[in-house]
Coordinates of C-alpha atoms in Angstrom, one line a residue:
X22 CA 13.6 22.0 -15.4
X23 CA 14.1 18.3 -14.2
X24 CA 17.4 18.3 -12.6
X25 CA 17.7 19.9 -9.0
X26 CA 20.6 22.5 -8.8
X27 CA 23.1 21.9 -11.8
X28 CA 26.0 23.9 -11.0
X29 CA 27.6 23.4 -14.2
X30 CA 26.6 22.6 -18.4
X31 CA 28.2 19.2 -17.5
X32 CA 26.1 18.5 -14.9
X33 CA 22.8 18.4 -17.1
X34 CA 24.8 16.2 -19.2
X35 CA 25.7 13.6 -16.6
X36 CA 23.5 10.9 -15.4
X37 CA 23.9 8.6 -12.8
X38 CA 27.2 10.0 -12.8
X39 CA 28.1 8.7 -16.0
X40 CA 28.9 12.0 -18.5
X41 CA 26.4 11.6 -22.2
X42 CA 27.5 13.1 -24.6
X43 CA 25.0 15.3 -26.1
X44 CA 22.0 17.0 -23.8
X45 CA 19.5 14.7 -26.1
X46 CA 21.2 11.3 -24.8
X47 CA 20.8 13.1 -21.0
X48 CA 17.5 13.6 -21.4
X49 CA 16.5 10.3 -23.3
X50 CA 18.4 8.6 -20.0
X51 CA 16.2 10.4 -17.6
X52 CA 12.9 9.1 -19.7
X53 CA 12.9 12.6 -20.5
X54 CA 12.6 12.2 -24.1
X55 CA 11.1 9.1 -25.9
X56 CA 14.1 6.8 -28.0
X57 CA 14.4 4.2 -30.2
X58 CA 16.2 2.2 -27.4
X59 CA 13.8 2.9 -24.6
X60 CA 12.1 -0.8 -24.6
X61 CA 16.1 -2.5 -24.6
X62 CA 16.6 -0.1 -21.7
X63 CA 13.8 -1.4 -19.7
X64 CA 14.6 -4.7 -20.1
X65 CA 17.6 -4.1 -18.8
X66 CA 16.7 -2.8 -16.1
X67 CA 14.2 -5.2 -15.2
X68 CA 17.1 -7.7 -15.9
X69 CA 19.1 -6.8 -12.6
X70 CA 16.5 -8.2 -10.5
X71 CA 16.9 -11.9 -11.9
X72 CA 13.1 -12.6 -12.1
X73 CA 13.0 -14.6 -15.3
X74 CA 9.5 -15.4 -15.0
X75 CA 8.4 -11.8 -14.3
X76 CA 10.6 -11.0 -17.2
X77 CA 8.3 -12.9 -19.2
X78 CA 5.7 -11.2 -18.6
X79 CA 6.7 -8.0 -19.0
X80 CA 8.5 -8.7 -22.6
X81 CA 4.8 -10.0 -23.6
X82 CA 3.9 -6.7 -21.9
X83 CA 6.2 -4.9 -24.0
X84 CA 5.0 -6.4 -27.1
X85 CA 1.3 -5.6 -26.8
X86 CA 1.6 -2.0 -25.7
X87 CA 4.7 -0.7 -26.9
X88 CA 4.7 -1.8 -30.8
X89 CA 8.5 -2.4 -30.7
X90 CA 10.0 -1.3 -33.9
X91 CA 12.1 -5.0 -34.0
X92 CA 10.9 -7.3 -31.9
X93 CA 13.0 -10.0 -32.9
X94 CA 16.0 -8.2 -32.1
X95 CA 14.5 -7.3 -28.8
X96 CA 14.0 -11.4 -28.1
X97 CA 17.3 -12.1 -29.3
X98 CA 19.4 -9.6 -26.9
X99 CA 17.0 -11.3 -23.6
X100 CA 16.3 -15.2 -24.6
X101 CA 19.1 -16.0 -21.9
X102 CA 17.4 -13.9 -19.2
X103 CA 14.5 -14.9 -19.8
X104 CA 15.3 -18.5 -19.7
X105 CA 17.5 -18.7 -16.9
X106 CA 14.6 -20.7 -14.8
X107 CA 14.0 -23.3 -17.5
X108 CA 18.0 -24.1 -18.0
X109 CA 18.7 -24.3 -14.5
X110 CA 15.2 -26.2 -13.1
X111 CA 15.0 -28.5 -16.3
X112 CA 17.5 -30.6 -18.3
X113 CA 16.9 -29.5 -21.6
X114 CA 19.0 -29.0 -24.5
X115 CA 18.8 -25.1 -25.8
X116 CA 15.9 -25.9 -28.2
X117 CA 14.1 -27.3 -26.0
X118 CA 14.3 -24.1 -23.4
X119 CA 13.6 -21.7 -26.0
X120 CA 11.1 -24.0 -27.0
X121 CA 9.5 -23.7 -23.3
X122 CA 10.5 -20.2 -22.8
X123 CA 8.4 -19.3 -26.2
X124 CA 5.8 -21.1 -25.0
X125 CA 5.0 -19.6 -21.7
X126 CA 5.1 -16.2 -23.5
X127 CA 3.2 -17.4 -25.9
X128 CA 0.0 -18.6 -22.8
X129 CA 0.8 -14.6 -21.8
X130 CA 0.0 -13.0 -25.2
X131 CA -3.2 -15.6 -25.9
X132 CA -4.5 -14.7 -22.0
X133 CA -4.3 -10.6 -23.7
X134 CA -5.8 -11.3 -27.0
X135 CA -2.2 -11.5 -28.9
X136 CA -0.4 -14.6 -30.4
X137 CA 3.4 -15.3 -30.4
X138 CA 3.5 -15.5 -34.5
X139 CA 2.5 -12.3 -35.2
X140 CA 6.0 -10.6 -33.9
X141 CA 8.0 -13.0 -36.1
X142 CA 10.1 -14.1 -33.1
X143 CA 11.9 -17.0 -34.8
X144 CA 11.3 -18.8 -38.3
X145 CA 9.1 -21.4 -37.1
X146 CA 5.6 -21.1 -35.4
X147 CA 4.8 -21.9 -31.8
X148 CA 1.9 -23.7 -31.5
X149 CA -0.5 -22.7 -28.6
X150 CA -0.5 -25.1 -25.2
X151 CA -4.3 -26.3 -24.3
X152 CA -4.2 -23.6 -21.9
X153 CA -3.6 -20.9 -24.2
X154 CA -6.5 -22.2 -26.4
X155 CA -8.6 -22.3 -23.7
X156 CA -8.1 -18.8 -23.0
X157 CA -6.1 -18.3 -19.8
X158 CA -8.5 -16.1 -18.0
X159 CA -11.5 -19.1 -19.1
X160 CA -9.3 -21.6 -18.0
X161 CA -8.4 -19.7 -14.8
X162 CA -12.6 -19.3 -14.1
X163 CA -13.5 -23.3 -15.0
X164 CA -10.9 -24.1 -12.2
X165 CA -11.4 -21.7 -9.0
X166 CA -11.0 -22.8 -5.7
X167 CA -13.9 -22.1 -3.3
X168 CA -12.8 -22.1 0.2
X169 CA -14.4 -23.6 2.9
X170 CA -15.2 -20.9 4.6
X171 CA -16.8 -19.7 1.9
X172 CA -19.5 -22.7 1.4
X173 CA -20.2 -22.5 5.1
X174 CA -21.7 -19.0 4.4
X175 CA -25.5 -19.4 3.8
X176 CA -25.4 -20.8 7.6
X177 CA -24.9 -17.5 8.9
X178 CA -27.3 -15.9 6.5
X179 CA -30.4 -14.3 8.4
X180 CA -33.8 -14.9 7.7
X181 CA -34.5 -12.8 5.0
X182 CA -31.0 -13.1 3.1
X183 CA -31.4 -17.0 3.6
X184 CA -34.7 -16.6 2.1
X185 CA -33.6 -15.0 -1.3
X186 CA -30.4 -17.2 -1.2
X187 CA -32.6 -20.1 -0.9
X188 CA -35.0 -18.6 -3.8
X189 CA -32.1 -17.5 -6.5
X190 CA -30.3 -21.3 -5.4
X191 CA -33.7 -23.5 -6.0
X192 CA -34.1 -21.4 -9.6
X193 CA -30.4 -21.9 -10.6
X194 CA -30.4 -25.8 -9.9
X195 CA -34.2 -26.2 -11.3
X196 CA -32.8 -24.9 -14.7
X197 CA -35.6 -22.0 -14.8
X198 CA -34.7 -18.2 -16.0
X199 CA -35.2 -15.4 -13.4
X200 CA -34.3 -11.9 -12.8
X201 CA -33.4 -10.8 -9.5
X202 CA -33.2 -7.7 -7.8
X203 CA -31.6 -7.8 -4.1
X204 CA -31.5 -4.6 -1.8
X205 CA -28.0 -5.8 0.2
X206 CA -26.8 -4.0 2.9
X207 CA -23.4 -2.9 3.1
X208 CA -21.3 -5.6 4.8
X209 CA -23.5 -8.1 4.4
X210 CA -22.4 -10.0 1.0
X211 CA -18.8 -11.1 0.5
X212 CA -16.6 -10.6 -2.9
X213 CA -16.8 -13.9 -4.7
X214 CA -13.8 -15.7 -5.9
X215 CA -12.7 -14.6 -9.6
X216 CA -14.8 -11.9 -10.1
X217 CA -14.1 -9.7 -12.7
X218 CA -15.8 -5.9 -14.0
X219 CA -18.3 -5.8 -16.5
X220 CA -16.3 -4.1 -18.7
X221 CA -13.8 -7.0 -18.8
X222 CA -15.1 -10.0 -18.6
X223 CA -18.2 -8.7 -21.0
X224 CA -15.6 -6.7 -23.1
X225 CA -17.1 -3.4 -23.0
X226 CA -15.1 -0.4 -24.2
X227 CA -14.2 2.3 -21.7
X228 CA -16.3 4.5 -24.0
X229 CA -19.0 3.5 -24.2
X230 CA -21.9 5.4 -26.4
X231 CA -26.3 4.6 -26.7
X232 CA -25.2 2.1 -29.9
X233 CA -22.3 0.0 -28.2
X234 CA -22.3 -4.0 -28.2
X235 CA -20.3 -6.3 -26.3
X236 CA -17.3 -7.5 -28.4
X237 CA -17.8 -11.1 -28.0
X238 CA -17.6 -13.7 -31.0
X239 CA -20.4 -16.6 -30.5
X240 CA -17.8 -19.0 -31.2
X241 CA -15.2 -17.7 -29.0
X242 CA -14.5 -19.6 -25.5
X243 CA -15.5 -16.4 -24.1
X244 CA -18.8 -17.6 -25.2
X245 CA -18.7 -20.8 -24.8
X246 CA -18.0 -20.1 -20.7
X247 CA -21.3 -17.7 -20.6
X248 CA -22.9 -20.2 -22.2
X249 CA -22.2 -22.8 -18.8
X250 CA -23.0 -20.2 -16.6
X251 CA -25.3 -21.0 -14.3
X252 CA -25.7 -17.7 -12.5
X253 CA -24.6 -13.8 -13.2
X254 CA -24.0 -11.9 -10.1
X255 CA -23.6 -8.3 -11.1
X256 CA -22.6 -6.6 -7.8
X257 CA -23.6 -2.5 -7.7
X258 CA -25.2 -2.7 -11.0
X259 CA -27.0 0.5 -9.7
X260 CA -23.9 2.4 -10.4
X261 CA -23.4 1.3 -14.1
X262 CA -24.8 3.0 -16.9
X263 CA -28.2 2.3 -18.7
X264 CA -27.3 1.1 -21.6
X265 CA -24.3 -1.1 -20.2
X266 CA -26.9 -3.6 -18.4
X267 CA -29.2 -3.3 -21.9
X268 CA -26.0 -4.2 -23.7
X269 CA -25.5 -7.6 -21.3
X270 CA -29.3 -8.2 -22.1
X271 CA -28.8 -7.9 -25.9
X272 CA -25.3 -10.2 -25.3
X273 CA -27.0 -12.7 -23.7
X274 CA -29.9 -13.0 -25.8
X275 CA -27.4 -13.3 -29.1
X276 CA -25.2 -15.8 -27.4
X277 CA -28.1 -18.5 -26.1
X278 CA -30.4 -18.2 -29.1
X279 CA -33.0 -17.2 -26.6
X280 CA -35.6 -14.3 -26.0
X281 CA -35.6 -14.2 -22.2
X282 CA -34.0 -11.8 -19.5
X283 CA -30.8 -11.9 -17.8
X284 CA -29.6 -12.6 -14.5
X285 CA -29.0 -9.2 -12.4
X286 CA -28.9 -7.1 -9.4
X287 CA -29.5 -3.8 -8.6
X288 CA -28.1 -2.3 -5.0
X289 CA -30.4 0.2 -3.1
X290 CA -29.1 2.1 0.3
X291 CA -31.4 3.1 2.6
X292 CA -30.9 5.5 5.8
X293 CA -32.6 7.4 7.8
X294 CA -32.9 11.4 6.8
X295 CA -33.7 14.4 8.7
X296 CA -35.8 17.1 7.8
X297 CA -33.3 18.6 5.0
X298 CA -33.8 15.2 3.4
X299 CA -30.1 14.2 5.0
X300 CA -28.6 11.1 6.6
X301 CA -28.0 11.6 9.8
X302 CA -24.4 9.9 10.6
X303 CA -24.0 8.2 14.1
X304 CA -21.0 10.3 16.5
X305 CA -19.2 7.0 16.1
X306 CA -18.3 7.4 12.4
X307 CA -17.4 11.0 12.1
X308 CA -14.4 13.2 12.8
X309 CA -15.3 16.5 14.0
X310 CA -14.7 19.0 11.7
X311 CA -12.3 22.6 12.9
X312 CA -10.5 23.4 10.2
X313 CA -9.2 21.7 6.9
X314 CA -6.1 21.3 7.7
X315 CA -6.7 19.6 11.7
X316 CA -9.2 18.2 10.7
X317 CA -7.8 16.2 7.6
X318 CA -4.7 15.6 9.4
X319 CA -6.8 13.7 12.2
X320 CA -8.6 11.4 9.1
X321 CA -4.6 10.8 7.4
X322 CA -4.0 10.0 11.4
X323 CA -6.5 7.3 12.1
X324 CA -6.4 6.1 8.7
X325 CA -3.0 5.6 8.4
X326 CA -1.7 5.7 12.0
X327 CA 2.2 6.6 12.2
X328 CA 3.2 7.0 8.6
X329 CA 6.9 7.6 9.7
X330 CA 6.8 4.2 11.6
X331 CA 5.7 2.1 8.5
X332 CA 7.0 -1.1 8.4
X333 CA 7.7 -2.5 4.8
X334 CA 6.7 -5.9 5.8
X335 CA 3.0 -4.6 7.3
X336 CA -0.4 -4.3 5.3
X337 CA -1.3 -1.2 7.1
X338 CA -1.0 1.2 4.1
X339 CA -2.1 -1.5 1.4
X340 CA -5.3 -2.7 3.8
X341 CA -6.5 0.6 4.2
X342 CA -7.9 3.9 1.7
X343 CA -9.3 7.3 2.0
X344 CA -12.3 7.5 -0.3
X345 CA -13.2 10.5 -1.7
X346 CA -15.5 12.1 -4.7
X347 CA -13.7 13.4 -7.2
X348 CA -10.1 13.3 -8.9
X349 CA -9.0 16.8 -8.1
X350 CA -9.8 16.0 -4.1
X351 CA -7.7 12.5 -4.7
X352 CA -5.0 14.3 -6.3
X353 CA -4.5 16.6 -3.0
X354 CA -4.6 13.9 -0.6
X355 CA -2.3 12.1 -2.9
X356 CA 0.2 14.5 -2.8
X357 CA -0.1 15.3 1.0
X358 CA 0.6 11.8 2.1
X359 CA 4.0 10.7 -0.1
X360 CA 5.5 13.5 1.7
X361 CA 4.3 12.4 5.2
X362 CA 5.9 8.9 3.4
X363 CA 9.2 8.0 4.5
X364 CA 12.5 6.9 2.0
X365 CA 13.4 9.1 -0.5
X366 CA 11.1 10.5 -3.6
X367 CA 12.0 9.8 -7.5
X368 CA 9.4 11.4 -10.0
X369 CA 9.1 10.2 -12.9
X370 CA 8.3 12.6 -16.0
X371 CA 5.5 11.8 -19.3
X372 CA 6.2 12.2 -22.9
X373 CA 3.2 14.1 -24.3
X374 CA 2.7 14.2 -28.1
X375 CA -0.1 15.2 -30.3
X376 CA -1.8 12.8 -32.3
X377 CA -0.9 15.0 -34.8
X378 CA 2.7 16.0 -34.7
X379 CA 1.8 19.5 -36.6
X380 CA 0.3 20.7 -33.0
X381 CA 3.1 19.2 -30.9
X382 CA 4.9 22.6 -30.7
X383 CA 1.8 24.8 -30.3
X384 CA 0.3 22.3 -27.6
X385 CA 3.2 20.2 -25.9
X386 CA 3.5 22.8 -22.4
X387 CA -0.4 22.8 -22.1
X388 CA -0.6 19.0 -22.5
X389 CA 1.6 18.8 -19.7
X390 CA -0.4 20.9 -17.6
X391 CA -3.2 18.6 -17.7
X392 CA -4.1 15.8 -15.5
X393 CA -7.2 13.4 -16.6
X394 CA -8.8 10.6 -14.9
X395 CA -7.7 8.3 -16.9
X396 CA -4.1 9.0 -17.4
X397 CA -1.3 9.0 -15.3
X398 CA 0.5 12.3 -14.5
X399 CA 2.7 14.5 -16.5
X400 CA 4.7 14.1 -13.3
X401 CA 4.5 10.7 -11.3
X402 CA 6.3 11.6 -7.7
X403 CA 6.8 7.3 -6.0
X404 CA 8.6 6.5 -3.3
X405 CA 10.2 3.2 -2.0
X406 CA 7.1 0.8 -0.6
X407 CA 4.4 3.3 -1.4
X408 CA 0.9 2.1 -2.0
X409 CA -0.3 2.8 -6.0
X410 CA -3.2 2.1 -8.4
X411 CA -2.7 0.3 -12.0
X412 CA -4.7 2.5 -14.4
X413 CA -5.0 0.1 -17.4
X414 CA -6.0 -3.6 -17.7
X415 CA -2.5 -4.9 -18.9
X416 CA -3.2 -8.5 -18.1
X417 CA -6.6 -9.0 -15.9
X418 CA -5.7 -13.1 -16.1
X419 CA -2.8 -12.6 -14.3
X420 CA -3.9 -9.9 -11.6
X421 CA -3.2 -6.8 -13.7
X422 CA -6.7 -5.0 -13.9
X423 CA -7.4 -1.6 -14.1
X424 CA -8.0 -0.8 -10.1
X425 CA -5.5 -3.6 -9.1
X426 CA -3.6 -2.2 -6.0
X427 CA 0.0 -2.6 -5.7
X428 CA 3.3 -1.9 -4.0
X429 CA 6.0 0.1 -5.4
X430 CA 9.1 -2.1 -4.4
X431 CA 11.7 -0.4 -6.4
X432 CA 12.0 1.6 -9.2
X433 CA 14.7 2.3 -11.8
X434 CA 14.3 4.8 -14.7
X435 CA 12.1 2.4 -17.2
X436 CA 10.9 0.0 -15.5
X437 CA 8.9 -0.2 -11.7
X438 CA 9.3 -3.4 -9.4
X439 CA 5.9 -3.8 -7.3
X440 CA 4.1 -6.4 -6.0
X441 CA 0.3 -6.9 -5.9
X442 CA -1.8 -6.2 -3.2
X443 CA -5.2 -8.2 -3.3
X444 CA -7.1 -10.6 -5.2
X445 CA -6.0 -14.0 -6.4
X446 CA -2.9 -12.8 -6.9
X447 CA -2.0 -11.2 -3.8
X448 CA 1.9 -10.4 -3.4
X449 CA 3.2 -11.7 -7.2
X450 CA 5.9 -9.8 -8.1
X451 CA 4.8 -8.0 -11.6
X452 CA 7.2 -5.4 -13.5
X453 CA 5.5 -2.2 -14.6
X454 CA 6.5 -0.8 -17.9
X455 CA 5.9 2.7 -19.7
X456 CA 3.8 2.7 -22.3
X457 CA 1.2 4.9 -24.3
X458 CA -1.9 6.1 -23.2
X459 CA -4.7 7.7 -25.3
X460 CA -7.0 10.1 -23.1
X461 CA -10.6 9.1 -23.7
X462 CA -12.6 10.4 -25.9
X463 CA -15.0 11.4 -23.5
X464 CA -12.7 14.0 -22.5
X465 CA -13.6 17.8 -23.4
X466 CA -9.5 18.8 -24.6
X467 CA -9.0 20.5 -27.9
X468 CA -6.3 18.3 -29.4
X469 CA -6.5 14.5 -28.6
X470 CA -2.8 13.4 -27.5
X471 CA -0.9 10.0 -26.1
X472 CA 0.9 10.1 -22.5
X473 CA 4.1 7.7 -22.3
X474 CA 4.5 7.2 -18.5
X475 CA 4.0 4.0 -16.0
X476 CA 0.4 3.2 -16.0
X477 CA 0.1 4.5 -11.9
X478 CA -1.0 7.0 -9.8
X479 CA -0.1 7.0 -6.1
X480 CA -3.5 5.2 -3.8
X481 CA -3.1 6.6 -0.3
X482 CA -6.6 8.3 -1.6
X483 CA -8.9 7.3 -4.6
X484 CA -12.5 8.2 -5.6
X485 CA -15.2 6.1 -4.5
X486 CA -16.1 5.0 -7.8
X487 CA -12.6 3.2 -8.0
X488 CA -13.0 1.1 -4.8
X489 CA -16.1 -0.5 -6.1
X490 CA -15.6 -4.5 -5.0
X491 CA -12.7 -4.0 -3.2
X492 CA -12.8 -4.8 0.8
X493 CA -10.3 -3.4 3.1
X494 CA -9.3 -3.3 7.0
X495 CA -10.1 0.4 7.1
X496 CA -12.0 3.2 5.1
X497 CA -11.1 7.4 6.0
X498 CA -14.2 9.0 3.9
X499 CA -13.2 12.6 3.0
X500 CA -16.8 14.3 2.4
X501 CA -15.7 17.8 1.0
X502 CA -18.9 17.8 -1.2
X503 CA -21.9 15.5 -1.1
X504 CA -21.9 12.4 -3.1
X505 CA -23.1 13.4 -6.6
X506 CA -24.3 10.0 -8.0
X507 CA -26.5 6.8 -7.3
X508 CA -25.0 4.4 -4.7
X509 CA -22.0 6.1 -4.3
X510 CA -22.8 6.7 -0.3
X511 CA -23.4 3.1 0.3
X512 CA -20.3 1.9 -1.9
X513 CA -18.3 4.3 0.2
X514 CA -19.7 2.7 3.7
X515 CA -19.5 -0.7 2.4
X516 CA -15.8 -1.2 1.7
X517 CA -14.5 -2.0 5.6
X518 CA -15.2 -5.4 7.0
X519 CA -16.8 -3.9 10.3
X520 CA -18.7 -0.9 11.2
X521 CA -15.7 -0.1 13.3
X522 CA -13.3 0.4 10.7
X523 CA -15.1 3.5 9.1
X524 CA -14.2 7.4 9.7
X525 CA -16.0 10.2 7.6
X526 CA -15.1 13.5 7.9
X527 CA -18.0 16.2 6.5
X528 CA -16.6 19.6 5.7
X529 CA -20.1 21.9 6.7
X530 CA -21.8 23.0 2.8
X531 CA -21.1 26.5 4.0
X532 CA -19.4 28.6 6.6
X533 CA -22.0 29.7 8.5
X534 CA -22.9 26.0 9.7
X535 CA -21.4 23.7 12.0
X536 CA -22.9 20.4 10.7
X537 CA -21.1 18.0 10.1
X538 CA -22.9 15.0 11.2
X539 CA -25.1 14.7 8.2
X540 CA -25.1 14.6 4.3
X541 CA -26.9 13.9 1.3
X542 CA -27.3 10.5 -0.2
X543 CA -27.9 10.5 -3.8
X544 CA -30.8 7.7 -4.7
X545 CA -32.5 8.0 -8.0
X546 CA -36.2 6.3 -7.6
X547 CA -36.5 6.0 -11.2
X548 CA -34.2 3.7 -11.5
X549 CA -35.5 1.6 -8.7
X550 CA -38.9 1.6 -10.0
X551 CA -37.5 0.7 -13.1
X552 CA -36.1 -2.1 -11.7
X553 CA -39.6 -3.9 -10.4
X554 CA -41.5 -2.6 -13.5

């Protein structure tokens, strides 16, 4: 089923050209099947590209998420590759390299919630560096850079923007508490050094029921860096659930001993409407609607330009995104575009298994037939420079975030080469492993099961939930159905850096009408009045 035109029983059995000798050691080769060996093979993959500090990283990787059966053995068959920097940049004697090399894994596991001694590496204990007990993501906040061009910002502030600015600035430096609640156009704000999602930096589970708290110790550094903050800026808080934003207030009322209110900010967009209660969109924004097929090939075409004249050294694919609703429309576009892609495709096939193996036979070809939000795909088609999407926080302190963007550089059978697209940590080369995923709970499937795959899905397209805080050279909006929830019209608008770099395209609600000029925008007043009451 995964090898294209075997001519021959031997065929099936040869990979790479190299003849296995059983079909099970053919299929474990392809990352067919899951093996014993399958963590050694990736780091020997990752090997022949002689990145020892990216090797790190992804062995510290390997330990958190893949539960190596012998991790000692694992360190023991890579300390030289993974050292190669230290022995050639420093004039140590080998204790004092492994000694170093231990360490700086060591700073990676504290900055994921994981310490060195626990995989039983080598006899002795490494003792954490001032960073790691910092925490590397606190220590990585207390020392951001603001840019110039940054501070000169309140000078081109308006009147009224100046004003608030002016009000929430007086109330942070007087030491007073406040809640705010700013109404801020889209384009108008700019995405502050360092932020981070709620979720993340206030450690809130993915699931999330009406009973959750925030998973942060009083005594951790976590806390002690809330406790210095001066001011919260929660960007599109209108978007997040109830109970996430009650769950901040509780936080913040356990961790300063106080009885007060938190800092927030709730985000309202307003339009003008017709008399179906739609906004009308300006001629300059939309792409004329004929038929699904023209007309999506015109958004893929000034969206993307000439795909077949993509340069690997431009940011024209990673600067720019289609936006769309929902997974199922993202998936499409997906799968349109990396064939429009030039270089040659590799897909890259899951393990699915049951959480309990008793339903793996019954279940295992319907498992692979599914595709949920929060998993990679069964099958993962990548090509050679192609934009994609990391689906899991492996490491948010050093760039890897659930959302992060990236660039597939290469790929081998267990291990991707990419390179990071935005943020602090724009274009650090990062290796991507396979590892387990759980499908969320929240998920309505009759047998809860883990996907072993990269953590990826291609990003030519993603919903507009996913682009929330990310600002890019050019937005294609794909409208096949009306937004469905609060704000999400006004994050889609707001993601270019000019008015000039947005395109929707509004497939008509029926086929008896030509409009496609207008749509609904989905603002709940209950929550705004909530918000002033």
């Amino acid at each position: 089923m995964n090898v294209r035109g075997p001519k021959s029983y031997e065929d099936l059995r040869t990979v790479s050209e190299i003849p296995c000798s059983t079909f099970r050691e053919s299929a474990e080769k392809r990352g067919l099947l899951y093996c014993s060996n399958s963590l050694i093979e990736c780091m020997l993959e990752a090997v022949s590209y002689q990145m020892p500090y990216s090797l790190r990283r992804l062995f510290a990787t390997l330990l958190v998420y893949c539960n190596p059966a012998d991790p000692k053995k694992l360190w023991e068959m890579f300390e030289d590759s993974t050292s190669e920097d230290f022995k050639y940049f420093f004039d140590f004697e080998e204790k004092g390299v492994r000694h170093k090399v231990l360490s700086h894994i060591n700073d990676i596991l504290h900055s994921m919630g994981h310490d060195i001694n626990e995989y039983k590496l080598i006899p002795k204990n490494i003792r954490a560096s001032k960073t790691a007990k910092d925490a590397k993501d606190i220590h990585f906040e207390r020392n951001i850079i603001v840019s110039e061009q940054d501070l000169l910002l309140p000078k081109r502030l308006n009147i009224q923007q100046l004003r608030s600015y002016n009000t929430i600035i007086d109330r942070v430096f007087s030491g007073k508490q406040g809640t705010f609640f700013v109404d801020g156009p889209g384009g108008t704000a700019s995405i502050l050094p360092g932020g981070r999602t709620a979720h993340s930096r206030f450690k809130m589970p993915i699931d999330i029921d009406d009973n959750f708290r925030c998973n942060i110790s009083k005594q951790s550094s976590l806390a002690c860096l809330i406790r210095d903050a001066k001011l919260i800026v929660w960007d599109e808080a209108s978007m997040a659930k109830k109970n996430m934003i009650e769950a901040l207030d509780a936080l913040l009322r356990d961790i300063m001993d106080v009885d007060t209110m938190f800092g927030g900010k709730v985000v309202v967009f307003g339009e003008r409407t017709n008399c179906e209660d739609k906004i009308e969109i300006p001629d300059s924004f939309v792409i004329p609607f004929t038929t699904e097929e023209e007309s999506l090939d015109a958004l893929f075409s000034v969206t993307y330009l000439d795909l077949h004249a993509f340069s690997p050294d431009s940011s024209m694919i990673t600067s720019r995104v289609i936006l769309t609703t929902k997974n199922d429309f993202v998936n499409e576009i997906n799968n349109m575009l990396i064939t429009k892609f030039p270089q040659r495709s590799k897909t890259f096939v899951a393990v699915d298994e049951t959480i309990d193996p008793n339903d793996q036979s019954q279940f295992e070809d319907f498992l692979h037939s599914l595709d949920p939000p929060g998993l990679p795909p069964y099958k993962l088609t990548l090509k050679e420079n192609c934009p994609v999407i990391l689906l899991r926080n492996l490491n948010p302190c050093e760039g890897l975030c659930n959302g992060t963007r990236l660039t597939c550089c290469d790929f081998r059978t267990h291990v991707i080469s990419a390179k990071i697209e935005s943020g602090d940590f724009k274009n650090t080369h990062v290796f991507i492993p396979r590892i387990p995923l759980l499908i969320s709970q929240d998920e309505k499937i009759p047998v809860q099961f883990k996907r072993t795959q990269f953590p990826l899905r291609l990003c030519f397209a993603m919903t507009i939930n996913k682009a929330q805080g990310q600002i890019l050279d050019f937005v294609g909006i794909y409208l096949r159905e009306p937004v469905f929830s609060h704000g999400q019209l006004y994050v889609a608008l707001s993601r270019a850096k000019s008015s000039n770099c947005v395109k929707i395209l509004i497939r008509p609600s029926t086929a008896d009408t030509t409009d496609d000029h207008s749509t609904y925008n989905v603002v709940y007043d209950k929550i705004i009045q909530k918000a002033f009451s």
